[in-house]
PDB file of C-alpha atoms in Angstrom:
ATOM      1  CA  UNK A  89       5.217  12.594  -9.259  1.00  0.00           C
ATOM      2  CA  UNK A  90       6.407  12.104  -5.712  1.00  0.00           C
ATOM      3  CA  UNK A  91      10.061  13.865  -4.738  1.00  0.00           C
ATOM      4  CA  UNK A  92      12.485  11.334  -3.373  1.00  0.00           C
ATOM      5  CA  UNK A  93      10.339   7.843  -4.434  1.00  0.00           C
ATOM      6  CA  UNK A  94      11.557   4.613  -2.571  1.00  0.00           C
ATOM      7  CA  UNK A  95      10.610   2.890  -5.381  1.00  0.00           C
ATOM      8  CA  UNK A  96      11.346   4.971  -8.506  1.00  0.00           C
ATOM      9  CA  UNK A  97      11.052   1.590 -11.194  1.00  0.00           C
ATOM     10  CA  UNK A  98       7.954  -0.524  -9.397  1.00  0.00           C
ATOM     11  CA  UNK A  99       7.372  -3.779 -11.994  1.00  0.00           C
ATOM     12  CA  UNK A 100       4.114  -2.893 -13.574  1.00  0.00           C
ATOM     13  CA  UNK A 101       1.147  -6.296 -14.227  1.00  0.00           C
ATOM     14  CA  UNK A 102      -1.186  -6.685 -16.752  1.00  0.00           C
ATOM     15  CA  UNK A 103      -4.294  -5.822 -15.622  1.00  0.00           C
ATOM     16  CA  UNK A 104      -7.098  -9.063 -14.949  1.00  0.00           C
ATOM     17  CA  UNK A 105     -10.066  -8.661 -17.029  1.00  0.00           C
ATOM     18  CA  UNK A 106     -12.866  -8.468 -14.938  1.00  0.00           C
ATOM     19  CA  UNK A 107     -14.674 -11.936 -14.475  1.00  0.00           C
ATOM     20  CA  UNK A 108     -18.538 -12.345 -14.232  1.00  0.00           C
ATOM     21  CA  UNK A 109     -19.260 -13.263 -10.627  1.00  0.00           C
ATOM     22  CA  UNK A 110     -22.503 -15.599 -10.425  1.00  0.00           C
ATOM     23  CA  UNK A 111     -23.273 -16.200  -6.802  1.00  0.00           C
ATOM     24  CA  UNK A 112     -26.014 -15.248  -4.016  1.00  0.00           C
ATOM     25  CA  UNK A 113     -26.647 -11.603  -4.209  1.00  0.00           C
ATOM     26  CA  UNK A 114     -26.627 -10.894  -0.400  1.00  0.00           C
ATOM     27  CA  UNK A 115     -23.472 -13.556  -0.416  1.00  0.00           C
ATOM     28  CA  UNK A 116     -20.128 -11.704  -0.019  1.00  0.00           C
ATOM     29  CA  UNK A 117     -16.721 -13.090  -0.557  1.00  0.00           C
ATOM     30  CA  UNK A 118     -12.803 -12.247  -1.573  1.00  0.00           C
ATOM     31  CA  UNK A 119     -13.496 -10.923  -5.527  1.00  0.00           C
ATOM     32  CA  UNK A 120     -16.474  -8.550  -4.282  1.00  0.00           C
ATOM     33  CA  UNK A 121     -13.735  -7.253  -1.679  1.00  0.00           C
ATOM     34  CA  UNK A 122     -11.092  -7.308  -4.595  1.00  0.00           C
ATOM     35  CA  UNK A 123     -13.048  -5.742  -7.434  1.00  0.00           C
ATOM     36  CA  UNK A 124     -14.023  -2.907  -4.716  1.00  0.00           C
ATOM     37  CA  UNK A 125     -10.263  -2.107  -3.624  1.00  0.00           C
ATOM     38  CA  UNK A 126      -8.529  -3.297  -6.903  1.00  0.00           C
ATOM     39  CA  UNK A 127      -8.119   0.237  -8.948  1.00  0.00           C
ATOM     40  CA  UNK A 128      -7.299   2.330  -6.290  1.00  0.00           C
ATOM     41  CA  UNK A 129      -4.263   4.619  -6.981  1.00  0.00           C
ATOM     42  CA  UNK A 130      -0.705   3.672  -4.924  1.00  0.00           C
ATOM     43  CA  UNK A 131      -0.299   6.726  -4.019  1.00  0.00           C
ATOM     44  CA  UNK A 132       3.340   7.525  -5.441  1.00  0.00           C
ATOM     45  CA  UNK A 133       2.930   5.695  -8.851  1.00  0.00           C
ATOM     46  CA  UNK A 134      -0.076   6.781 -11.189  1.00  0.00           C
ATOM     47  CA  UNK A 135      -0.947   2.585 -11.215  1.00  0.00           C
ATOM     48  CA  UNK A 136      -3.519   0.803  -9.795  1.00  0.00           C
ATOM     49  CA  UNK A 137      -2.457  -1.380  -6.359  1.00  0.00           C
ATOM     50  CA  UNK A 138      -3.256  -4.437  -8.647  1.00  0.00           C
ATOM     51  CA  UNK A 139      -1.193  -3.374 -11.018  1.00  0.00           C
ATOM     52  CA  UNK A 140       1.786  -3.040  -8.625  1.00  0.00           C
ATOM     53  CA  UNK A 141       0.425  -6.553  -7.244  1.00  0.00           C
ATOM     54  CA  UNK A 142       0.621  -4.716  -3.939  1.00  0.00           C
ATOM     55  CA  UNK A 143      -2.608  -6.714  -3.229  1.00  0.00           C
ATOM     56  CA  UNK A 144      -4.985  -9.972  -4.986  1.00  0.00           C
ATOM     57  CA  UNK A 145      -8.054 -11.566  -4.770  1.00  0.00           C
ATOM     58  CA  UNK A 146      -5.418 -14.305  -2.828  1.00  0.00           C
ATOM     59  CA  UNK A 147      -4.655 -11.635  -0.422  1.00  0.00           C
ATOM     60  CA  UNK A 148      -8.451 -11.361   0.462  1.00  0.00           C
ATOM     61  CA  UNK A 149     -10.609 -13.238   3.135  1.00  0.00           C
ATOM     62  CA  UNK A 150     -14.243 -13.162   4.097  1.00  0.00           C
ATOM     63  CA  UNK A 151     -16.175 -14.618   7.042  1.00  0.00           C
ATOM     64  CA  UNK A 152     -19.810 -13.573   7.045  1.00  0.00           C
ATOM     65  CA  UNK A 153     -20.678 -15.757   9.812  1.00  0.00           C
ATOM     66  CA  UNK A 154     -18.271 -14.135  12.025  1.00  0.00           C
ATOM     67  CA  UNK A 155     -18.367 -10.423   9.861  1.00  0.00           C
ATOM     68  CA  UNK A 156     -14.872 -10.080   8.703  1.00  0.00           C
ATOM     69  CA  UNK A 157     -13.043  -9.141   6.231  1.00  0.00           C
ATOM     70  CA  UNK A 158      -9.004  -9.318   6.019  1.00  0.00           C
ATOM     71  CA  UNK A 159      -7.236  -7.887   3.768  1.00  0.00           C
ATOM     72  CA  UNK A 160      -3.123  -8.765   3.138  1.00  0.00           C
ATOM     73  CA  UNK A 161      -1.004  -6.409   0.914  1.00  0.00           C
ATOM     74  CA  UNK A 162       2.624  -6.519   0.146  1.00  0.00           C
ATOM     75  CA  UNK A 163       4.198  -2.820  -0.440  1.00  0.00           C
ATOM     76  CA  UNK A 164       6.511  -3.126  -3.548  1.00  0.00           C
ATOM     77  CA  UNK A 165       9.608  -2.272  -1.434  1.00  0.00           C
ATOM     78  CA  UNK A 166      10.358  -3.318   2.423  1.00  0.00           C
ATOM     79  CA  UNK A 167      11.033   0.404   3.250  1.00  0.00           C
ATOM     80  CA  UNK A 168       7.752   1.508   1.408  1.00  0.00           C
ATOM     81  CA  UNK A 169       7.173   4.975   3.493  1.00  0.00           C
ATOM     82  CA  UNK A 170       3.503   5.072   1.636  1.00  0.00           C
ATOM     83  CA  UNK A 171       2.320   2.060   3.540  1.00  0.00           C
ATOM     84  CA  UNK A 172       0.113   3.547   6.334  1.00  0.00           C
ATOM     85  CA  UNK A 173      -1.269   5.785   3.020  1.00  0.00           C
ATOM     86  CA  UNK A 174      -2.005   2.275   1.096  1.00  0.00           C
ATOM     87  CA  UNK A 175      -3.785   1.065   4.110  1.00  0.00           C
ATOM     88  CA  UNK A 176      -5.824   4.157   5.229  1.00  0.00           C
ATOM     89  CA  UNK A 177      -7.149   3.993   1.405  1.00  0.00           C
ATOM     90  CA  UNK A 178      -8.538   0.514   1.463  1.00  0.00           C
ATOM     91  CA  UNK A 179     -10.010   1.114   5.222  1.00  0.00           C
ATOM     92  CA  UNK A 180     -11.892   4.148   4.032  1.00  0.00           C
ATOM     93  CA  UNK A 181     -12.599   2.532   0.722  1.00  0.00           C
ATOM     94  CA  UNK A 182     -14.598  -0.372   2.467  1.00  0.00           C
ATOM     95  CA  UNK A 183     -15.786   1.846   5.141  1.00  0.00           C
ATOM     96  CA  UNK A 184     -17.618   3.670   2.641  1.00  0.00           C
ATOM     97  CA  UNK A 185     -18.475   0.478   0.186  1.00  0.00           C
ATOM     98  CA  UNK A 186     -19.669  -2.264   2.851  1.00  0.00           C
ATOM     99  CA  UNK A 187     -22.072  -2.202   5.989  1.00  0.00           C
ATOM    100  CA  UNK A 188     -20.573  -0.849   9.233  1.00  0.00           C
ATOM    101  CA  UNK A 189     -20.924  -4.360  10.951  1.00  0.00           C
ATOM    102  CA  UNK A 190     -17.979  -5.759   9.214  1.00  0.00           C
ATOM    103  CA  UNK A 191     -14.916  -5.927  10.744  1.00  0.00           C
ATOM    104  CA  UNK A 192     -12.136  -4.938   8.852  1.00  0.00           C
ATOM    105  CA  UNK A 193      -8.577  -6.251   9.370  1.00  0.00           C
ATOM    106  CA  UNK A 194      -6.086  -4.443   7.034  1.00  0.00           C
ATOM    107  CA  UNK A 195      -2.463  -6.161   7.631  1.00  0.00           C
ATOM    108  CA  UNK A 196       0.961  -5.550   5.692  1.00  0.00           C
ATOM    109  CA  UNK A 197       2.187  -9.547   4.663  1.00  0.00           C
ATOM    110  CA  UNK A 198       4.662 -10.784   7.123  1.00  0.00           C
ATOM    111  CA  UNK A 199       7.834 -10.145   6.342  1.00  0.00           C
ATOM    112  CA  UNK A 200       7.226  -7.076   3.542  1.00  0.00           C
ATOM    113  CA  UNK A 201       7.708  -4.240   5.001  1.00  0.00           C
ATOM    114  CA  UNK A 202      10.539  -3.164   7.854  1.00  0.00           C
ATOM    115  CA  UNK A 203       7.908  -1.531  10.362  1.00  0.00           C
ATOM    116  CA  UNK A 204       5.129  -4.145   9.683  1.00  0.00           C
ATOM    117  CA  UNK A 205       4.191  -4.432  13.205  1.00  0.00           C
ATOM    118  CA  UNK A 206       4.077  -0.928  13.802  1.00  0.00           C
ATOM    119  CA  UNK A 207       1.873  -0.104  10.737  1.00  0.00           C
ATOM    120  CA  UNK A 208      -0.302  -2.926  11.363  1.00  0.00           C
ATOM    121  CA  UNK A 209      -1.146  -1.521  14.695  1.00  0.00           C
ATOM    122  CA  UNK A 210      -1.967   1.485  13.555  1.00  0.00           C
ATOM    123  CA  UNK A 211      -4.156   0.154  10.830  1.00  0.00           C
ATOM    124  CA  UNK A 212      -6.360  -1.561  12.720  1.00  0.00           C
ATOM    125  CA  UNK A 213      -6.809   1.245  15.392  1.00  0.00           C
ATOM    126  CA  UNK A 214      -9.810   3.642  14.679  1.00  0.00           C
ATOM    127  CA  UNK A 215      -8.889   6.142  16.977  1.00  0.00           C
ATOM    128  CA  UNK A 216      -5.288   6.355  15.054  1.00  0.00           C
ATOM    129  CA  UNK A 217      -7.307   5.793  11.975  1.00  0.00           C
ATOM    130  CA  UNK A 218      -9.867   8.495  12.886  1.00  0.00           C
ATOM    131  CA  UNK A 219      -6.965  11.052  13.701  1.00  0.00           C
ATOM    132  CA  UNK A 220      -5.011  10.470  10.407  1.00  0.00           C
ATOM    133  CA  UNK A 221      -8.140  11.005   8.117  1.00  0.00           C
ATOM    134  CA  UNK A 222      -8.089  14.531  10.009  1.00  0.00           C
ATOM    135  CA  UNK A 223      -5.103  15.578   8.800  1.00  0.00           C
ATOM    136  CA  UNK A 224      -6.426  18.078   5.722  1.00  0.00           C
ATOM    137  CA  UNK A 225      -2.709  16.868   3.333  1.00  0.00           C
ATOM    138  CA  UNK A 226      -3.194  13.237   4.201  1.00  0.00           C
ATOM    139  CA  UNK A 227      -7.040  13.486   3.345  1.00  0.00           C
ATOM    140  CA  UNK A 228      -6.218  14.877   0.334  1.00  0.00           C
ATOM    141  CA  UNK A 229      -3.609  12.075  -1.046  1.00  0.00           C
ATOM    142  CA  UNK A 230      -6.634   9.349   0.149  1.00  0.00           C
ATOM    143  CA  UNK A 231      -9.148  10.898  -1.425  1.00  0.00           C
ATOM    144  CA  UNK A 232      -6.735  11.202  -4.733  1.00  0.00           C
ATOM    145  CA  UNK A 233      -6.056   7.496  -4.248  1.00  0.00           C
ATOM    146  CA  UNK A 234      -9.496   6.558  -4.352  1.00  0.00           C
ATOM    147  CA  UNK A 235     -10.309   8.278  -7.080  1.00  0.00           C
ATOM    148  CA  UNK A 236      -8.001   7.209  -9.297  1.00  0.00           C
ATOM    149  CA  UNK A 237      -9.689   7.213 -13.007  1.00  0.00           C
ATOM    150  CA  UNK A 238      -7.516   4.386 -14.691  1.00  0.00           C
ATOM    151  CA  UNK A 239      -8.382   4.854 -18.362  1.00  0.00           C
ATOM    152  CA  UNK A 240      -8.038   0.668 -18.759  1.00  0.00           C
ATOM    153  CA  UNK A 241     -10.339   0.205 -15.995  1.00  0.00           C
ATOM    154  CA  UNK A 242     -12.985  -0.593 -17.736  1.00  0.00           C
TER     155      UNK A 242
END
């Protein structure tokens, strides 16, 4: 458990059940994104960011013609210091999932978080992101994010 949480009581969500998904198999849309990025770990709370409803298959678009993928999540609280965190894990979690010709916009929902425009540019800069996966601490709480073994998960 995290020293000093900014959100010591986060409201906790069922958990979806996990729906079949019949469509092309080279097709790619919002619930292959979401069931990809759904169980990873916030990383002050030992709960899934769908649990949290820090993000949803709603917060999830796809373009294949254009190769992008956006992704909108909503910290629990607007001072969330563990945003930057939440967004370097779902960058490095599709980075590592999907094909490198994807673009990936990661984006905190307007009006959520205090320093959204700030963290939002630093998101969606891989030089910044580059840099902060160097950082051996900050690796570490990623990589313990990702993964996360949620004993309802499946």
């Amino acid at each position: 458990m995290t020293v000093g949480m900014i959100n010591a009581n986060p409201v906790v969500h069922e958990r979806q059940e996990r729906a079949a998904h019949p469509h092309a198999a080279d097709a790619l849309d919002p619930l292959d994104i979401f069931d990809t990025v759904r169980d990873i770990k916030d990383p002050e709370h030992p709960y899934s960011l769908e649990q949290l409803s820090v993000l949803s298959q709603e917060s999830i678009s796809v373009d294949e013609k254009l190769g992008r993928i956006q992704i909108t999540f909503t910290p629990t609280v607007q001072h969330c210091s563990m945003a930057t965190v939440i967004g370097l894990c779902l960058r490095l979690k599709l980075m590592q999932k999907f094909p490198p010709h994807f673009k990936v916009d990661i984006k905190v929902a307007p009006g959520s978080l205090a320093n959204e425009e700030s963290v939002n540019k630093q998101l969606n800069d891989k030089e910044r992101v580059a840099a902060a996966l160097e950082y051996p601490n900050l690796r570490q709480l990623v990589d313990e994010c990702l993964c996360f073994n949620d004993p309802y998960s499946h």
